[in-house]
């Protein structure tokens, strides 16, 4: 019979026509068989889910130090604590679910989820910080207490469970329970009822030094404006350059000011000139005779009156519309290097260290003298609300004076004396949107910008600019600060406030920037340099898109004529 089988096989191989029964199963038939097998497996698995059992191995030491294996029916869900007791049996009745986002996840992990970033759906435990022996004991305690609550009233002996696997069904009195709890804490070194089963990381590991995350803007909820690079365009070149021949290169003088009528006054040598920024016309206000010269200029807040401090120690008032001097006020024994207006009161600071309050309305103009500085007063600024007067001197001190009973002049002793600067303080600026914040800048030996809270006298921040600070101005359009500097780079720097992140350096002056002044609309800054030039910087121009939105938001009031027509 074997030879006939051999012949049949040989004939099958040699036959060229017909179906090849010995070849591999076709692909479509193989797929069909696989799909049928998986469906039958799933149906059988679903039918046997309730009867599924798993084998758990518990290594417990008994009196003979033998290894015991026990099979228990476990659910798909890890047992967890609830009120200090495990709920293994109740958890086995529930289906296995992924922890949901929100307060449920935080409550399921005894507060560990509160330390994690919002929006996560799971927590990864740290194996190195987790005590698995203690966790196993807590789970077993919870299982035993649950079994006792279901069918008997017998309590597992906690002391025996902590020391080994021996248990007893003897009822435990409260005194014994407290003793066993103390013994368990002494053995474990912690309160077991408050111990966590798993330890989670509370903080994300710090990135390596120098690492920059390019996706920071995606993950941050709200990116601050100071962190956005290129939030607005700031021209690096001046809009216009004017010649300022014979301007005095003196750090302690204030030789330029910009009026609300858009007229710039600047002292050049023995003369004072007026430049109309709107029309471009230039006029000479007056020229001193001999060696006298102007040391400080300051426009009244509203009007065309210019105050001029002279090298002779006098203060002059000039009507710039009629090109006429109105009056001369005495009170100092040395040159007047700085002036500051507050309503109808003009404060003048001199090299003699005193500050005089002048009431320009009355014949007896001297209404008070402030004595606090021991050297020349070179900085003087009133706050925007008129409550405080700040003065800086060559004695490295900043004094803050309070207004006298609501009057626009200061009197008495200084409210605060700040002595943290290491050089003369000429640059002073009050924050427009925070009237209690004062910024002060130090000279060559100091080179810092400091921010003070005059309400409590505390130093808020100090920034090292690495160059002499000659002037400070807060922007009226943006929350920014511009500073003028001397050696080494003679630049103007724009800073974000309050982060003090530098936005840009405006280069161009070949000598130190002696003073800066701002236009009435707050868009342009003029700088006067020791290189005898005046430069106009359009660095605070308002955003055209924002201006367009504000303009469209304000609706025009319809005329009465259109309302009356039907």
Short mmCIF file of N, CA, C and O in Angstrom, two decimals, residues 99-143:
data_model
loop_
_atom_site.label_atom_id
_atom_site.label_comp_id
_atom_site.label_asym_id
_atom_site.label_seq_id
_atom_site.Cartn_x
_atom_site.Cartn_y
_atom_site.Cartn_z
N UNK A 99 -8.67 56.70 36.57
CA UNK A 99 -9.05 57.82 37.44
C UNK A 99 -9.42 59.04 36.62
O UNK A 99 -8.75 59.39 35.66
N UNK A 100 -10.52 59.66 37.01
CA UNK A 100 -11.00 60.83 36.26
C UNK A 100 -10.24 62.07 36.67
O UNK A 100 -9.64 62.13 37.72
N UNK A 101 -10.30 63.09 35.79
CA UNK A 101 -9.63 64.35 36.08
C UNK A 101 -10.47 65.14 37.07
O UNK A 101 -11.68 65.13 37.03
N UNK A 102 -9.81 65.90 37.92
CA UNK A 102 -10.55 66.77 38.82
C UNK A 102 -10.38 66.35 40.25
O UNK A 102 -9.42 65.72 40.66
N UNK A 103 -11.35 66.72 41.10
CA UNK A 103 -11.20 66.46 42.54
C UNK A 103 -11.20 65.00 42.90
O UNK A 103 -10.74 64.61 43.95
N UNK A 104 -11.79 64.09 42.03
CA UNK A 104 -11.80 62.66 42.35
C UNK A 104 -10.39 62.11 42.43
O UNK A 104 -10.04 61.35 43.31
N UNK A 105 -9.54 62.51 41.48
CA UNK A 105 -8.16 62.01 41.48
C UNK A 105 -7.41 62.46 42.70
O UNK A 105 -6.64 61.72 43.29
N UNK A 106 -7.64 63.71 43.14
CA UNK A 106 -6.91 64.20 44.31
C UNK A 106 -7.38 63.52 45.58
O UNK A 106 -6.59 63.24 46.47
N UNK A 107 -8.70 63.21 45.68
CA UNK A 107 -9.18 62.57 46.89
C UNK A 107 -8.78 61.11 46.96
O UNK A 107 -8.67 60.54 48.04
N UNK A 108 -8.52 60.46 45.82
CA UNK A 108 -8.16 59.05 45.82
C UNK A 108 -6.73 58.82 46.25
O UNK A 108 -6.32 57.69 46.45
N UNK A 109 -5.93 59.87 46.37
CA UNK A 109 -4.51 59.69 46.67
C UNK A 109 -4.09 60.47 47.91
O UNK A 109 -2.94 60.83 48.05
N UNK A 110 -5.05 60.73 48.80
CA UNK A 110 -4.74 61.38 50.07
C UNK A 110 -4.01 62.71 49.90
O UNK A 110 -3.04 63.01 50.57
N UNK A 111 -4.44 63.50 48.93
CA UNK A 111 -3.87 64.82 48.77
C UNK A 111 -2.65 64.88 47.92
O UNK A 111 -2.11 65.94 47.68
N UNK A 112 -2.13 63.73 47.46
CA UNK A 112 -0.93 63.77 46.63
C UNK A 112 -1.20 64.42 45.29
O UNK A 112 -0.32 65.02 44.71
N UNK A 113 -2.41 64.28 44.78
CA UNK A 113 -2.71 64.84 43.47
C UNK A 113 -2.74 66.35 43.49
O UNK A 113 -2.61 66.99 42.47
N UNK A 114 -2.91 66.95 44.66
CA UNK A 114 -2.96 68.40 44.71
C UNK A 114 -1.62 69.01 44.40
O UNK A 114 -1.53 70.18 44.04
N UNK A 115 -0.55 68.25 44.56
CA UNK A 115 0.77 68.77 44.24
C UNK A 115 1.13 68.61 42.78
O UNK A 115 2.19 69.03 42.36
N UNK A 116 0.26 67.92 42.02
CA UNK A 116 0.56 67.67 40.62
C UNK A 116 -0.10 68.73 39.76
O UNK A 116 -1.09 69.34 40.14
N UNK A 117 0.43 68.99 38.55
CA UNK A 117 -0.20 69.97 37.67
C UNK A 117 -1.60 69.55 37.30
O UNK A 117 -1.91 68.37 37.15
N UNK A 118 -2.51 70.55 37.15
CA UNK A 118 -3.89 70.26 36.82
C UNK A 118 -4.02 69.66 35.45
O UNK A 118 -3.28 69.96 34.53
N UNK A 119 -5.01 68.79 35.30
CA UNK A 119 -5.27 68.18 34.01
C UNK A 119 -4.73 66.80 33.86
O UNK A 119 -4.98 66.14 32.85
N UNK A 120 -3.94 66.26 34.81
CA UNK A 120 -3.39 64.91 34.69
C UNK A 120 -4.44 63.87 35.03
O UNK A 120 -5.37 64.11 35.78
N UNK A 121 -4.31 62.66 34.47
CA UNK A 121 -5.27 61.61 34.73
C UNK A 121 -4.65 60.42 35.44
O UNK A 121 -5.30 59.41 35.65
N UNK A 122 -3.38 60.49 35.80
CA UNK A 122 -2.76 59.40 36.54
C UNK A 122 -1.53 59.93 37.25
O UNK A 122 -1.04 61.03 36.96
N UNK A 123 -1.03 59.12 38.20
CA UNK A 123 0.12 59.53 39.00
C UNK A 123 1.13 58.39 39.00
O UNK A 123 0.77 57.23 39.15
N UNK A 124 2.38 58.71 38.81
CA UNK A 124 3.43 57.70 38.74
C UNK A 124 4.17 57.70 40.07
O UNK A 124 4.77 58.70 40.45
N UNK A 125 4.13 56.60 40.81
CA UNK A 125 4.80 56.57 42.12
C UNK A 125 6.31 56.46 41.97
O UNK A 125 6.83 55.98 40.97
N UNK A 126 7.00 56.93 43.00
CA UNK A 126 8.45 56.81 43.07
C UNK A 126 8.79 55.56 43.87
O UNK A 126 8.48 55.48 45.07
N UNK A 127 9.39 54.57 43.25
CA UNK A 127 9.67 53.29 43.91
C UNK A 127 10.71 53.44 45.01
O UNK A 127 10.69 52.74 46.02
N UNK A 128 11.64 54.38 44.83
CA UNK A 128 12.70 54.54 45.83
C UNK A 128 12.16 55.14 47.13
O UNK A 128 12.73 54.92 48.19
N UNK A 129 11.07 55.91 47.05
CA UNK A 129 10.52 56.55 48.25
C UNK A 129 9.34 55.81 48.83
O UNK A 129 8.73 56.29 49.78
N UNK A 130 8.97 54.67 48.27
CA UNK A 130 7.80 53.91 48.73
C UNK A 130 8.24 52.73 49.60
O UNK A 130 9.16 51.99 49.23
N UNK A 131 7.59 52.56 50.76
CA UNK A 131 7.84 51.42 51.65
C UNK A 131 6.80 50.34 51.32
O UNK A 131 5.64 50.41 51.75
N UNK A 132 7.20 49.34 50.52
CA UNK A 132 6.26 48.32 50.06
C UNK A 132 5.82 47.39 51.20
O UNK A 132 4.68 46.91 51.21
N UNK A 133 6.71 47.13 52.16
CA UNK A 133 6.32 46.28 53.29
C UNK A 133 5.22 46.93 54.11
O UNK A 133 4.23 46.29 54.49
N UNK A 134 5.39 48.22 54.40
CA UNK A 134 4.37 48.93 55.15
C UNK A 134 3.07 49.04 54.36
O UNK A 134 1.97 48.90 54.91
N UNK A 135 3.19 49.27 53.05
CA UNK A 135 1.99 49.34 52.23
C UNK A 135 1.23 48.03 52.21
O UNK A 135 0.00 48.00 52.27
N UNK A 136 1.96 46.90 52.14
CA UNK A 136 1.32 45.58 52.17
C UNK A 136 0.62 45.34 53.50
O UNK A 136 -0.50 44.81 53.57
N UNK A 137 1.24 45.79 54.58
CA UNK A 137 0.64 45.62 55.89
C UNK A 137 -0.65 46.44 56.02
O UNK A 137 -1.66 45.97 56.56
N UNK A 138 -0.63 47.68 55.49
CA UNK A 138 -1.83 48.53 55.57
C UNK A 138 -2.97 47.91 54.77
O UNK A 138 -4.13 47.91 55.19
N UNK A 139 -2.63 47.38 53.59
CA UNK A 139 -3.67 46.75 52.77
C UNK A 139 -4.25 45.54 53.49
O UNK A 139 -5.47 45.31 53.49
N UNK A 140 -3.40 44.72 54.10
CA UNK A 140 -3.89 43.54 54.82
C UNK A 140 -4.75 43.93 56.01
O UNK A 140 -5.76 43.29 56.31
N UNK A 141 -4.36 45.00 56.71
CA UNK A 141 -5.16 45.48 57.83
C UNK A 141 -6.53 45.92 57.36
O UNK A 141 -7.54 45.64 57.98
N UNK A 142 -6.58 46.63 56.21
CA UNK A 142 -7.86 47.08 55.68
C UNK A 142 -8.72 45.90 55.27
O UNK A 142 -9.94 45.90 55.48
N UNK A 143 -8.11 44.86 54.67
CA UNK A 143 -8.88 43.68 54.27
C UNK A 143 -9.44 42.95 55.47
O UNK A 143 -10.60 42.53 55.50
#
